[in-house]
């Protein structure tokens, strides 16, 4: 799996989780199960790559936010490199905005 992951410290789980979920829903992401894991997904991969976000909570008030894209019949791609540059940039901006939602 090739994903871009950031880890942040949060103070209040319920406030942080609520803000992250509300922001992703506002941006049109759907919470689904894909490949036996819960992820936030946007798009179907027809005109542009499918964008994914995964939020995981770890001990000691750490939240890990991962982002990646996948094109139709292709593997996961992290947010570096030139392939899929436009959706990667869009997703990187979303991850940056999610960081501001963490309390």
Short mmCIF file of N, CA and C in Angstrom, two decimals:
data_model
loop_
_atom_site.label_atom_id
_atom_site.label_comp_id
_atom_site.label_asym_id
_atom_site.label_seq_id
_atom_site.Cartn_x
_atom_site.Cartn_y
_atom_site.Cartn_z
N UNK A 1 0.84 -1.17 0.00
CA UNK A 1 0.00 0.00 0.00
C UNK A 1 0.88 1.24 0.00
N UNK A 2 0.54 2.14 -0.85
CA UNK A 2 1.29 3.37 -0.96
C UNK A 2 0.39 4.54 -0.57
N UNK A 3 0.58 5.04 0.63
CA UNK A 3 -0.28 6.10 1.16
C UNK A 3 0.57 7.19 1.78
N UNK A 4 0.05 8.39 1.77
CA UNK A 4 0.66 9.50 2.46
C UNK A 4 -0.05 9.63 3.81
N UNK A 5 0.72 9.59 4.89
CA UNK A 5 0.12 9.60 6.23
C UNK A 5 0.77 10.68 7.08
N UNK A 6 -0.10 11.39 7.79
CA UNK A 6 0.34 12.41 8.75
C UNK A 6 -0.22 12.05 10.12
N UNK A 7 0.56 12.31 11.15
CA UNK A 7 0.11 12.07 12.52
C UNK A 7 0.06 13.38 13.28
N UNK A 8 -1.03 13.54 14.04
CA UNK A 8 -1.22 14.77 14.81
C UNK A 8 -1.68 14.41 16.22
N UNK A 9 -1.41 15.32 17.12
CA UNK A 9 -1.89 15.19 18.49
C UNK A 9 -3.23 15.91 18.59
N UNK A 10 -4.19 15.32 19.29
CA UNK A 10 -5.47 15.98 19.52
C UNK A 10 -5.76 15.98 21.02
N UNK A 11 -6.61 16.94 21.44
CA UNK A 11 -6.95 17.06 22.86
C UNK A 11 -8.25 16.34 23.19
N UNK A 12 -9.28 16.54 22.35
CA UNK A 12 -10.60 16.02 22.65
C UNK A 12 -11.07 15.12 21.50
N UNK A 13 -11.24 13.83 21.78
CA UNK A 13 -11.62 12.87 20.74
C UNK A 13 -12.94 13.24 20.09
N UNK A 14 -13.96 13.48 20.88
CA UNK A 14 -15.31 13.68 20.33
C UNK A 14 -15.40 14.93 19.46
N UNK A 15 -14.78 15.99 19.88
CA UNK A 15 -14.78 17.22 19.08
C UNK A 15 -13.98 17.02 17.80
N UNK A 16 -12.80 16.44 17.92
CA UNK A 16 -11.95 16.21 16.75
C UNK A 16 -12.64 15.29 15.75
N UNK A 17 -13.14 14.16 16.23
CA UNK A 17 -13.79 13.21 15.33
C UNK A 17 -15.01 13.84 14.65
N UNK A 18 -15.80 14.55 15.41
CA UNK A 18 -16.98 15.20 14.85
C UNK A 18 -16.62 16.21 13.76
N UNK A 19 -15.60 16.98 13.99
CA UNK A 19 -15.17 17.97 12.99
C UNK A 19 -14.63 17.29 11.73
N UNK A 20 -13.82 16.25 11.89
CA UNK A 20 -13.27 15.56 10.73
C UNK A 20 -14.38 14.93 9.89
N UNK A 21 -15.31 14.25 10.54
CA UNK A 21 -16.42 13.61 9.83
C UNK A 21 -17.28 14.66 9.12
N UNK A 22 -17.62 15.73 9.81
CA UNK A 22 -18.45 16.77 9.21
C UNK A 22 -17.77 17.39 8.00
N UNK A 23 -16.47 17.62 8.09
CA UNK A 23 -15.74 18.23 6.98
C UNK A 23 -15.70 17.30 5.77
N UNK A 24 -15.43 16.03 6.00
CA UNK A 24 -15.38 15.07 4.89
C UNK A 24 -16.76 14.93 4.23
N UNK A 25 -17.81 14.89 5.03
CA UNK A 25 -19.16 14.81 4.46
C UNK A 25 -19.49 16.06 3.66
N UNK A 26 -19.10 17.21 4.17
CA UNK A 26 -19.33 18.47 3.47
C UNK A 26 -18.65 18.48 2.11
N UNK A 27 -17.49 17.85 2.02
CA UNK A 27 -16.73 17.81 0.77
C UNK A 27 -17.16 16.67 -0.16
N UNK A 28 -18.19 15.92 0.24
CA UNK A 28 -18.73 14.90 -0.64
C UNK A 28 -18.13 13.52 -0.51
N UNK A 29 -17.38 13.27 0.56
CA UNK A 29 -16.79 11.95 0.77
C UNK A 29 -17.82 11.03 1.42
N UNK A 30 -17.76 9.76 1.07
CA UNK A 30 -18.66 8.76 1.63
C UNK A 30 -17.85 7.76 2.45
N UNK A 31 -18.41 7.38 3.60
CA UNK A 31 -17.75 6.43 4.49
C UNK A 31 -18.16 5.03 4.05
N UNK A 32 -17.19 4.22 3.63
CA UNK A 32 -17.47 2.90 3.09
C UNK A 32 -16.48 1.87 3.63
N UNK A 33 -16.78 0.62 3.37
CA UNK A 33 -15.83 -0.46 3.62
C UNK A 33 -15.29 -0.88 2.26
N UNK A 34 -13.98 -0.84 2.12
CA UNK A 34 -13.35 -1.28 0.87
C UNK A 34 -12.10 -2.07 1.24
N UNK A 35 -11.98 -3.25 0.69
CA UNK A 35 -10.85 -4.13 1.00
C UNK A 35 -10.70 -4.35 2.51
N UNK A 36 -11.83 -4.58 3.17
CA UNK A 36 -11.88 -4.89 4.60
C UNK A 36 -11.36 -3.77 5.51
N UNK A 37 -11.46 -2.53 5.06
CA UNK A 37 -11.11 -1.41 5.93
C UNK A 37 -12.09 -0.26 5.69
N UNK A 38 -12.33 0.50 6.75
CA UNK A 38 -13.22 1.65 6.67
C UNK A 38 -12.43 2.84 6.14
N UNK A 39 -12.93 3.43 5.07
CA UNK A 39 -12.26 4.58 4.45
C UNK A 39 -13.31 5.60 3.99
N UNK A 40 -12.87 6.80 3.77
CA UNK A 40 -13.67 7.85 3.15
C UNK A 40 -13.28 7.89 1.68
N UNK A 41 -14.27 7.88 0.79
CA UNK A 41 -14.01 7.77 -0.65
C UNK A 41 -14.79 8.85 -1.39
N UNK A 42 -14.14 9.39 -2.43
CA UNK A 42 -14.82 10.35 -3.30
C UNK A 42 -14.45 10.04 -4.75
N UNK A 43 -15.48 9.91 -5.58
CA UNK A 43 -15.27 9.68 -7.00
C UNK A 43 -15.43 8.23 -7.38
N UNK A 44 -15.50 8.01 -8.70
CA UNK A 44 -15.63 6.65 -9.23
C UNK A 44 -14.49 6.28 -10.16
N UNK A 45 -13.61 7.23 -10.44
CA UNK A 45 -12.43 6.93 -11.23
C UNK A 45 -12.63 7.00 -12.73
N UNK A 46 -13.76 7.55 -13.18
CA UNK A 46 -13.99 7.60 -14.63
C UNK A 46 -13.20 8.73 -15.27
N UNK A 47 -13.41 9.96 -14.83
CA UNK A 47 -12.70 11.10 -15.42
C UNK A 47 -11.43 11.45 -14.66
N UNK A 48 -11.44 11.18 -13.39
CA UNK A 48 -10.29 11.49 -12.56
C UNK A 48 -10.12 10.36 -11.53
N UNK A 49 -9.02 10.36 -10.85
CA UNK A 49 -8.73 9.30 -9.88
C UNK A 49 -9.69 9.34 -8.70
N UNK A 50 -9.92 8.18 -8.11
CA UNK A 50 -10.70 8.09 -6.89
C UNK A 50 -9.81 8.56 -5.74
N UNK A 51 -10.37 9.38 -4.86
CA UNK A 51 -9.61 9.91 -3.73
C UNK A 51 -10.07 9.21 -2.45
N UNK A 52 -9.10 8.86 -1.62
CA UNK A 52 -9.37 8.15 -0.37
C UNK A 52 -8.74 8.87 0.81
N UNK A 53 -9.43 8.81 1.94
CA UNK A 53 -8.91 9.31 3.22
C UNK A 53 -9.23 8.26 4.27
N UNK A 54 -8.26 7.99 5.13
CA UNK A 54 -8.49 7.08 6.25
C UNK A 54 -8.04 7.77 7.52
N UNK A 55 -8.89 7.67 8.53
CA UNK A 55 -8.59 8.28 9.83
C UNK A 55 -8.47 7.16 10.86
N UNK A 56 -7.34 7.13 11.56
CA UNK A 56 -7.10 6.12 12.58
C UNK A 56 -6.65 6.81 13.87
N UNK A 57 -7.23 6.36 14.96
CA UNK A 57 -6.87 6.91 16.27
C UNK A 57 -5.94 5.93 16.97
N UNK A 58 -4.86 6.46 17.52
CA UNK A 58 -3.85 5.65 18.20
C UNK A 58 -3.81 6.07 19.67
N UNK A 59 -3.13 5.28 20.48
CA UNK A 59 -2.99 5.65 21.90
C UNK A 59 -2.30 7.02 22.05
N UNK A 60 -2.45 7.58 23.22
CA UNK A 60 -1.81 8.85 23.58
C UNK A 60 -2.30 10.03 22.75
N UNK A 61 -3.58 9.99 22.37
CA UNK A 61 -4.23 11.08 21.64
C UNK A 61 -3.54 11.43 20.32
N UNK A 62 -3.22 10.42 19.57
CA UNK A 62 -2.63 10.59 18.24
C UNK A 62 -3.67 10.17 17.21
N UNK A 63 -3.85 11.01 16.19
CA UNK A 63 -4.71 10.67 15.06
C UNK A 63 -3.82 10.62 13.82
N UNK A 64 -3.96 9.55 13.06
CA UNK A 64 -3.23 9.39 11.80
C UNK A 64 -4.22 9.56 10.67
N UNK A 65 -3.91 10.48 9.76
CA UNK A 65 -4.76 10.74 8.60
C UNK A 65 -3.97 10.38 7.36
N UNK A 66 -4.51 9.41 6.60
CA UNK A 66 -3.85 8.93 5.39
C UNK A 66 -4.65 9.35 4.16
N UNK A 67 -3.95 9.63 3.08
CA UNK A 67 -4.60 9.96 1.83
C UNK A 67 -3.90 9.27 0.67
N UNK A 68 -4.69 8.85 -0.31
CA UNK A 68 -4.13 8.23 -1.52
C UNK A 68 -5.15 8.31 -2.63
N UNK A 69 -4.69 8.07 -3.84
CA UNK A 69 -5.59 8.02 -4.99
C UNK A 69 -5.48 6.64 -5.64
N UNK A 70 -6.48 6.32 -6.41
CA UNK A 70 -6.44 5.09 -7.20
C UNK A 70 -7.18 5.35 -8.49
N UNK A 71 -6.54 5.03 -9.58
CA UNK A 71 -7.20 5.15 -10.87
C UNK A 71 -7.85 3.82 -11.20
N UNK A 72 -8.76 3.81 -12.14
CA UNK A 72 -9.49 2.59 -12.49
C UNK A 72 -8.49 1.48 -12.81
N UNK A 73 -8.69 0.31 -12.21
CA UNK A 73 -7.86 -0.88 -12.43
C UNK A 73 -6.38 -0.59 -12.19
N UNK A 74 -6.08 0.23 -11.22
CA UNK A 74 -4.69 0.56 -10.91
C UNK A 74 -4.47 0.37 -9.41
N UNK A 75 -3.24 0.49 -8.99
CA UNK A 75 -2.89 0.34 -7.58
C UNK A 75 -3.00 1.68 -6.86
N UNK A 76 -2.91 1.62 -5.55
CA UNK A 76 -2.90 2.84 -4.74
C UNK A 76 -1.65 3.66 -5.05
N UNK A 77 -1.82 4.97 -5.01
CA UNK A 77 -0.68 5.86 -5.20
C UNK A 77 -0.69 6.93 -4.10
N UNK A 78 0.49 7.14 -3.50
CA UNK A 78 0.57 8.20 -2.50
C UNK A 78 0.49 9.56 -3.18
N UNK A 79 0.67 10.62 -2.43
CA UNK A 79 0.45 11.95 -2.98
C UNK A 79 1.71 12.61 -3.53
N UNK A 80 2.75 11.83 -3.73
CA UNK A 80 3.96 12.36 -4.35
C UNK A 80 3.99 11.94 -5.83
N UNK A 81 4.83 12.59 -6.59
CA UNK A 81 5.00 12.21 -8.00
C UNK A 81 4.05 12.95 -8.93
N UNK A 82 4.21 12.68 -10.23
CA UNK A 82 3.47 13.43 -11.25
C UNK A 82 2.23 12.72 -11.75
N UNK A 83 2.18 11.41 -11.66
CA UNK A 83 1.00 10.68 -12.14
C UNK A 83 -0.19 11.05 -11.26
N UNK A 84 -1.26 11.52 -11.89
CA UNK A 84 -2.44 11.93 -11.15
C UNK A 84 -2.23 13.21 -10.35
N UNK A 85 -1.45 14.12 -10.91
CA UNK A 85 -1.04 15.32 -10.18
C UNK A 85 -2.23 16.17 -9.72
N UNK A 86 -3.24 16.35 -10.55
CA UNK A 86 -4.37 17.22 -10.17
C UNK A 86 -5.15 16.64 -8.99
N UNK A 87 -5.61 15.37 -9.05
CA UNK A 87 -6.32 14.85 -7.87
C UNK A 87 -5.42 14.73 -6.64
N UNK A 88 -4.14 14.50 -6.82
CA UNK A 88 -3.22 14.45 -5.68
C UNK A 88 -3.15 15.80 -5.00
N UNK A 89 -3.08 16.86 -5.79
CA UNK A 89 -3.02 18.21 -5.22
C UNK A 89 -4.33 18.54 -4.50
N UNK A 90 -5.47 18.15 -5.08
CA UNK A 90 -6.76 18.38 -4.44
C UNK A 90 -6.83 17.66 -3.10
N UNK A 91 -6.37 16.42 -3.08
CA UNK A 91 -6.41 15.64 -1.85
C UNK A 91 -5.42 16.17 -0.82
N UNK A 92 -4.26 16.62 -1.25
CA UNK A 92 -3.30 17.20 -0.32
C UNK A 92 -3.89 18.45 0.34
N UNK A 93 -4.59 19.26 -0.44
CA UNK A 93 -5.25 20.45 0.12
C UNK A 93 -6.31 20.04 1.14
N UNK A 94 -7.04 18.97 0.86
CA UNK A 94 -8.04 18.48 1.80
C UNK A 94 -7.38 18.01 3.09
N UNK A 95 -6.28 17.27 2.99
CA UNK A 95 -5.57 16.80 4.18
C UNK A 95 -5.05 17.98 5.00
N UNK A 96 -4.59 19.01 4.33
CA UNK A 96 -4.13 20.21 5.04
C UNK A 96 -5.28 20.87 5.78
N UNK A 97 -6.45 20.88 5.15
CA UNK A 97 -7.62 21.47 5.79
C UNK A 97 -8.09 20.60 6.96
N UNK A 98 -8.02 19.29 6.83
CA UNK A 98 -8.39 18.40 7.93
C UNK A 98 -7.52 18.67 9.16
N UNK A 99 -6.25 18.96 8.92
CA UNK A 99 -5.33 19.25 10.03
C UNK A 99 -5.85 20.43 10.85
N UNK A 100 -6.45 21.41 10.19
CA UNK A 100 -6.95 22.58 10.92
C UNK A 100 -8.21 22.27 11.72
N UNK A 101 -8.84 21.14 11.44
CA UNK A 101 -10.05 20.75 12.16
C UNK A 101 -9.77 20.00 13.47
N UNK A 102 -8.51 19.65 13.68
CA UNK A 102 -8.14 18.85 14.85
C UNK A 102 -8.04 19.74 16.09
N UNK A 103 -8.70 19.30 17.15
CA UNK A 103 -8.71 20.07 18.42
C UNK A 103 -7.82 19.41 19.46
#
